[in-house]
């Protein structure tokens, strides 16, 4: 199935609204904003399909105009079914100056024989905020499917004012290299990541606080790397989806806490 979804969000009277939207089956968008007085628009990406099937090609476009703030939710775990031909998803995100985009999706579950590639291209402007998360599991672990998929690849590129500032290339080929081996996941079955780029976050203060918070979570391992711009990249390893999901949510809440923001005059 070939399907696309495109939205444009803008700011008016201090709040974000959905300016334009278009989607094709199986996609649908739901406004799940609870507090209409707050500036952030919460949108949920929904799908009538049980998961990603062989040959699927999804194209998703998200544009935020100046000052707009969107929190993009997912409906459920993204299941990648067994497939004879590869499936692909392309996501394009554009953030105008002062825009804020948060994406903390449910984990991706590649089942036995799944072959999937995700290409994410994110273009940001000065003083925009990006919080981008990802969680990948080993498969249907409770059914005994542990790293039985064929291929999983996720490429994320972030551009600031047209210049590439970050590229993350995650690829798992379990039939060639055991992900549980030394130098790989080393016994863990799940991995998660979060990218934060925000001109107002006090990274020097955030990283130690974040490290202390994550170190208190049993059963996970993690690493945090500062970026060439004001931001950081977090990678986590664990064995349970909910545990990593909660850790990403806690991280996002810490980042957006006003007490750890630096002066608004800060620039890249």
C-alpha positions as a LaTeX table, in Angstrom:
\begin{tabular}{lrrr}
\hline
Residue & $x$ (\AA) & $y$ (\AA) & $z$ (\AA) \\
\hline
Unk1 & 0.00 & 0.00 & 0.00 \\
Unk2 & 1.20 & 3.50 & $-0.88$ \\
Unk3 & $-0.19$ & 6.18 & 1.42 \\
Unk4 & 0.67 & 9.71 & 2.46 \\
Unk5 & $-0.12$ & 12.08 & 5.31 \\
Unk6 & 0.62 & 15.82 & 5.34 \\
Unk7 & $-0.15$ & 18.49 & 7.90 \\
Unk8 & 0.69 & 22.14 & 8.47 \\
Unk9 & 0.32 & 23.71 & 11.90 \\
Unk10 & 0.35 & 27.42 & 12.66 \\
Unk11 & 0.04 & 29.73 & 15.66 \\
Unk12 & $-2.85$ & 32.11 & 16.24 \\
Unk13 & $-3.79$ & 34.07 & 19.36 \\
Unk14 & $-1.11$ & 32.31 & 21.38 \\
Unk15 & $-2.23$ & 28.76 & 20.49 \\
Unk16 & $-1.37$ & 26.26 & 17.79 \\
Unk17 & $-4.02$ & 25.08 & 15.35 \\
Unk18 & $-4.13$ & 22.64 & 12.44 \\
Unk19 & $-3.95$ & 24.87 & 9.38 \\
Unk20 & $-3.90$ & 22.20 & 6.67 \\
Unk21 & $-4.25$ & 18.43 & 6.68 \\
Unk22 & $-4.42$ & 15.64 & 4.13 \\
Unk23 & $-4.24$ & 11.90 & 4.54 \\
Unk24 & $-4.92$ & 8.72 & 2.66 \\
Unk25 & $-6.04$ & 5.35 & 4.07 \\
Unk26 & $-4.99$ & 3.78 & 6.34 \\
Unk27 & $-3.94$ & 7.08 & 7.99 \\
Unk28 & $-6.06$ & 9.39 & 10.07 \\
Unk29 & $-5.27$ & 12.27 & 12.44 \\
Unk30 & $-7.04$ & 12.95 & 15.73 \\
Unk31 & $-6.77$ & 16.10 & 17.83 \\
Unk32 & $-6.17$ & 14.81 & 21.37 \\
Unk33 & $-5.39$ & 18.16 & 23.00 \\
Unk34 & $-6.76$ & 18.17 & 26.55 \\
Unk35 & $-6.09$ & 21.73 & 27.67 \\
Unk36 & $-7.13$ & 24.16 & 24.92 \\
Unk37 & $-5.68$ & 27.06 & 26.85 \\
Unk38 & $-2.11$ & 25.84 & 26.42 \\
Unk39 & $-0.10$ & 26.72 & 23.28 \\
Unk40 & 0.75 & 23.14 & 22.26 \\
Unk41 & $-1.43$ & 21.18 & 19.83 \\
Unk42 & $-1.50$ & 17.43 & 20.51 \\
Unk43 & $-2.15$ & 15.31 & 17.41 \\
Unk44 & $-2.37$ & 11.53 & 17.22 \\
Unk45 & $-1.39$ & 9.62 & 14.10 \\
Unk46 & $-3.87$ & 6.77 & 13.71 \\
Unk47 & $-4.02$ & 3.87 & 11.28 \\
Unk48 & $-6.72$ & 1.43 & 10.21 \\
Unk49 & $-4.04$ & $-1.11$ & 9.29 \\
Unk50 & $-2.90$ & $-3.69$ & 11.87 \\
Unk51 & 0.70 & $-2.84$ & 11.01 \\
Unk52 & 3.21 & $-2.38$ & 8.22 \\
Unk53 & 2.87 & $-4.99$ & 5.50 \\
Unk54 & 5.00 & $-6.17$ & 2.58 \\
Unk55 & 5.53 & $-3.47$ & $-0.04$ \\
Unk56 & 4.01 & $-0.68$ & 2.04 \\
Unk57 & 5.39 & 2.78 & 1.33 \\
Unk58 & 4.35 & 5.52 & 3.72 \\
Unk59 & 5.13 & 9.21 & 3.22 \\
Unk60 & 4.56 & 11.63 & 6.11 \\
Unk61 & 5.05 & 15.38 & 5.94 \\
Unk62 & 4.85 & 17.74 & 8.93 \\
Unk63 & 5.34 & 21.51 & 8.65 \\
Unk64 & 5.24 & 23.90 & 11.60 \\
Unk65 & 5.00 & 27.60 & 10.93 \\
Unk66 & 6.65 & 30.24 & 13.08 \\
Unk67 & 5.90 & 29.82 & 16.78 \\
Unk68 & 3.75 & 26.69 & 16.35 \\
Unk69 & 4.09 & 23.87 & 18.91 \\
Unk70 & 3.01 & 20.29 & 18.17 \\
Unk71 & 3.28 & 17.10 & 20.20 \\
Unk72 & 2.92 & 14.18 & 17.77 \\
Unk73 & 1.50 & 11.01 & 19.31 \\
Unk74 & 1.14 & 7.49 & 17.95 \\
Unk75 & $-1.85$ & 5.24 & 18.47 \\
Unk76 & $-0.10$ & 2.01 & 19.37 \\
Unk77 & 3.00 & $-0.07$ & 18.82 \\
Unk78 & 4.19 & $-0.09$ & 15.21 \\
Unk79 & 4.11 & $-3.73$ & 14.14 \\
Unk80 & 6.22 & $-4.80$ & 11.17 \\
Unk81 & 4.75 & $-8.02$ & 9.85 \\
Unk82 & 6.56 & $-10.83$ & 8.03 \\
Unk83 & 7.10 & $-9.70$ & 4.44 \\
Unk84 & 8.41 & $-11.03$ & 1.17 \\
Unk85 & 9.22 & $-7.51$ & $-0.09$ \\
Unk86 & 10.58 & $-4.62$ & 1.92 \\
Unk87 & 8.44 & $-1.83$ & 3.37 \\
Unk88 & 9.50 & 1.79 & 3.66 \\
Unk89 & 8.50 & 4.92 & 5.54 \\
Unk90 & 9.66 & 8.46 & 4.74 \\
Unk91 & 9.10 & 11.29 & 7.22 \\
Unk92 & 9.81 & 14.94 & 6.43 \\
Unk93 & 9.59 & 17.54 & 9.21 \\
Unk94 & 10.09 & 21.28 & 8.78 \\
Unk95 & 10.27 & 23.70 & 11.71 \\
Unk96 & 10.10 & 27.46 & 11.20 \\
Unk97 & 11.79 & 29.85 & 13.70 \\
Unk98 & 10.37 & 29.47 & 17.20 \\
Unk99 & 8.49 & 26.25 & 16.36 \\
Unk100 & 8.51 & 23.26 & 18.72 \\
Unk101 & 8.01 & 19.61 & 17.75 \\
Unk102 & 7.93 & 16.65 & 20.13 \\
Unk103 & 7.72 & 13.06 & 18.89 \\
Unk104 & 7.80 & 10.16 & 21.37 \\
Unk105 & 6.36 & 7.19 & 19.46 \\
Unk106 & 5.34 & 3.77 & 20.70 \\
Unk107 & 8.01 & 1.10 & 20.17 \\
Unk108 & 8.55 & $-0.56$ & 16.81 \\
Unk109 & 8.08 & $-4.36$ & 16.83 \\
Unk110 & 9.67 & $-6.14$ & 13.82 \\
Unk111 & 8.25 & $-9.64$ & 13.57 \\
Unk112 & 9.99 & $-12.65$ & 12.05 \\
Unk113 & 10.93 & $-11.98$ & 8.42 \\
Unk114 & 10.24 & $-8.23$ & 8.56 \\
Unk115 & 12.26 & $-5.98$ & 6.23 \\
Unk116 & 11.85 & $-2.27$ & 6.92 \\
Unk117 & 13.58 & 1.05 & 6.30 \\
Unk118 & 12.69 & 4.43 & 7.78 \\
Unk119 & 14.13 & 7.67 & 6.38 \\
Unk120 & 13.64 & 10.75 & 8.55 \\
Unk121 & 14.70 & 14.18 & 7.31 \\
Unk122 & 14.19 & 17.04 & 9.78 \\
Unk123 & 14.85 & 20.67 & 8.88 \\
Unk124 & 14.95 & 23.09 & 11.80 \\
Unk125 & 15.45 & 26.84 & 12.13 \\
Unk126 & 17.19 & 28.98 & 14.71 \\
Unk127 & 15.40 & 28.95 & 18.06 \\
Unk128 & 13.16 & 26.02 & 17.17 \\
Unk129 & 12.91 & 23.02 & 19.49 \\
Unk130 & 13.13 & 19.37 & 18.45 \\
Unk131 & 12.54 & 16.38 & 20.71 \\
Unk132 & 12.66 & 13.19 & 18.65 \\
Unk133 & 12.41 & 9.71 & 20.15 \\
Unk134 & 12.64 & 6.14 & 18.90 \\
Unk135 & 12.36 & 2.67 & 20.44 \\
Unk136 & 13.10 & $-0.60$ & 18.64 \\
Unk137 & 12.37 & $-4.01$ & 20.14 \\
Unk138 & 13.71 & $-7.46$ & 19.31 \\
Unk139 & 10.29 & $-8.60$ & 18.04 \\
Unk140 & 7.49 & $-10.54$ & 19.72 \\
Unk141 & 9.64 & $-11.52$ & 22.66 \\
Unk142 & 6.91 & $-13.28$ & 24.64 \\
Unk143 & 6.16 & $-15.44$ & 21.58 \\
Unk144 & 9.78 & $-16.50$ & 21.33 \\
Unk145 & 10.58 & $-14.21$ & 18.39 \\
Unk146 & 13.87 & $-12.62$ & 19.38 \\
Unk147 & 15.75 & $-10.91$ & 16.54 \\
Unk148 & 14.18 & $-13.07$ & 13.85 \\
Unk149 & 13.47 & $-10.18$ & 11.46 \\
Unk150 & 15.48 & $-9.80$ & 8.25 \\
Unk151 & 16.43 & $-6.13$ & 8.24 \\
Unk152 & 15.68 & $-2.99$ & 10.20 \\
Unk153 & 17.19 & 0.32 & 9.19 \\
Unk154 & 16.39 & 3.82 & 10.43 \\
Unk155 & 18.25 & 6.86 & 9.08 \\
Unk156 & 17.61 & 10.24 & 10.73 \\
Unk157 & 19.12 & 13.45 & 9.36 \\
Unk158 & 18.76 & 16.85 & 11.04 \\
Unk159 & 19.50 & 20.07 & 9.16 \\
Unk160 & 19.85 & 23.48 & 10.80 \\
Unk161 & 19.26 & 26.33 & 8.35 \\
Unk162 & 20.05 & 23.90 & 5.51 \\
Unk163 & 23.27 & 22.54 & 7.05 \\
Unk164 & 23.51 & 18.91 & 8.11 \\
Unk165 & 24.29 & 18.87 & 11.85 \\
Unk166 & 23.42 & 15.29 & 12.78 \\
Unk167 & 22.98 & 11.96 & 11.03 \\
Unk168 & 22.02 & 8.79 & 12.86 \\
Unk169 & 22.10 & 5.48 & 11.02 \\
Unk170 & 20.70 & 2.49 & 12.88 \\
Unk171 & 20.78 & $-0.86$ & 11.10 \\
Unk172 & 20.09 & $-4.33$ & 12.46 \\
Unk173 & 20.79 & $-7.44$ & 10.36 \\
Unk174 & 20.30 & $-10.29$ & 12.85 \\
Unk175 & 21.06 & $-13.00$ & 10.28 \\
Unk176 & 24.55 & $-11.54$ & 9.75 \\
Unk177 & 25.43 & $-10.16$ & 13.17 \\
Unk178 & 23.93 & $-11.25$ & 16.47 \\
Unk179 & 22.60 & $-8.04$ & 18.07 \\
Unk180 & 23.09 & $-9.56$ & 21.51 \\
Unk181 & 26.85 & $-10.03$ & 21.01 \\
Unk182 & 29.83 & $-8.04$ & 22.25 \\
Unk183 & 29.97 & $-4.61$ & 20.71 \\
Unk184 & 26.28 & $-4.77$ & 19.89 \\
Unk185 & 23.45 & $-4.77$ & 22.45 \\
Unk186 & 25.39 & $-7.18$ & 24.69 \\
Unk187 & 22.46 & $-9.11$ & 26.12 \\
Unk188 & 19.82 & $-6.38$ & 25.90 \\
Unk189 & 16.83 & $-6.84$ & 23.60 \\
Unk190 & 15.43 & $-3.29$ & 23.31 \\
Unk191 & 17.01 & 0.03 & 22.46 \\
Unk192 & 15.75 & 3.59 & 22.55 \\
Unk193 & 17.03 & 6.98 & 21.58 \\
Unk194 & 16.17 & 10.63 & 21.94 \\
Unk195 & 17.50 & 13.68 & 20.13 \\
Unk196 & 17.08 & 17.09 & 21.72 \\
Unk197 & 18.00 & 20.31 & 19.94 \\
Unk198 & 16.82 & 23.45 & 21.68 \\
Unk199 & 18.53 & 26.83 & 21.88 \\
Unk200 & 17.03 & 27.48 & 25.31 \\
Unk201 & 17.98 & 24.29 & 27.14 \\
Unk202 & 20.92 & 24.53 & 29.53 \\
Unk203 & 22.67 & 21.40 & 28.27 \\
Unk204 & 25.54 & 21.67 & 30.75 \\
Unk205 & 23.04 & 21.46 & 33.59 \\
Unk206 & 20.64 & 19.00 & 31.97 \\
Unk207 & 23.07 & 16.18 & 31.16 \\
Unk208 & 24.20 & 15.53 & 34.78 \\
Unk209 & 20.60 & 15.75 & 36.03 \\
Unk210 & 19.44 & 13.41 & 33.30 \\
Unk211 & 22.27 & 10.97 & 33.99 \\
Unk212 & 21.34 & 10.88 & 37.68 \\
Unk213 & 17.67 & 10.27 & 36.87 \\
Unk214 & 18.34 & 7.47 & 34.37 \\
Unk215 & 20.94 & 5.80 & 36.61 \\
Unk216 & 18.19 & 5.26 & 39.17 \\
Unk217 & 16.18 & 3.11 & 36.72 \\
Unk218 & 17.08 & $-0.56$ & 37.22 \\
Unk219 & 17.84 & $-2.79$ & 34.26 \\
Unk220 & 18.85 & $-0.20$ & 31.67 \\
Unk221 & 22.12 & 1.17 & 30.33 \\
Unk222 & 22.52 & 4.52 & 28.61 \\
Unk223 & 24.86 & 7.10 & 27.15 \\
Unk224 & 24.46 & 10.83 & 26.52 \\
Unk225 & 26.44 & 12.81 & 23.96 \\
Unk226 & 26.49 & 16.58 & 23.53 \\
Unk227 & 25.97 & 17.84 & 19.98 \\
Unk228 & 27.81 & 20.48 & 17.96 \\
Unk229 & 24.77 & 22.71 & 18.51 \\
Unk230 & 22.87 & 23.27 & 21.74 \\
Unk231 & 21.46 & 19.80 & 22.33 \\
Unk232 & 22.27 & 16.17 & 23.07 \\
Unk233 & 21.70 & 12.61 & 21.87 \\
Unk234 & 20.59 & 9.92 & 24.29 \\
Unk235 & 20.80 & 6.17 & 23.65 \\
Unk236 & 19.38 & 3.55 & 26.00 \\
Unk237 & 19.41 & $-0.23$ & 26.22 \\
Unk238 & 16.91 & $-2.33$ & 28.11 \\
Unk239 & 14.72 & $-5.42$ & 28.02 \\
Unk240 & 11.24 & $-3.97$ & 28.37 \\
Unk241 & 9.32 & $-1.57$ & 26.12 \\
Unk242 & 7.34 & 0.20 & 28.82 \\
Unk243 & 10.48 & 0.87 & 30.80 \\
Unk244 & 12.14 & 2.65 & 27.89 \\
Unk245 & 8.94 & 4.51 & 27.01 \\
Unk246 & 8.68 & 5.86 & 30.54 \\
Unk247 & 12.34 & 6.86 & 30.49 \\
Unk248 & 11.85 & 8.86 & 27.27 \\
Unk249 & 8.78 & 10.59 & 28.72 \\
Unk250 & 10.69 & 11.48 & 31.88 \\
Unk251 & 13.53 & 12.84 & 29.76 \\
Unk252 & 11.16 & 14.98 & 27.70 \\
Unk253 & 9.50 & 16.36 & 30.83 \\
Unk254 & 12.87 & 17.30 & 32.26 \\
Unk255 & 13.89 & 19.09 & 29.07 \\
Unk256 & 10.70 & 21.14 & 28.96 \\
Unk257 & 10.86 & 22.09 & 32.64 \\
Unk258 & 11.18 & 25.88 & 32.82 \\
Unk259 & 13.59 & 25.62 & 35.77 \\
Unk260 & 16.35 & 24.23 & 33.56 \\
Unk261 & 15.94 & 26.55 & 30.59 \\
Unk262 & 18.63 & 29.13 & 29.99 \\
Unk263 & 18.06 & 32.72 & 28.97 \\
Unk264 & 15.76 & 33.21 & 25.92 \\
Unk265 & 18.49 & 35.34 & 24.34 \\
Unk266 & 20.66 & 32.24 & 23.81 \\
Unk267 & 21.38 & 31.46 & 20.13 \\
Unk268 & 23.13 & 28.66 & 18.29 \\
\hline
\end{tabular}
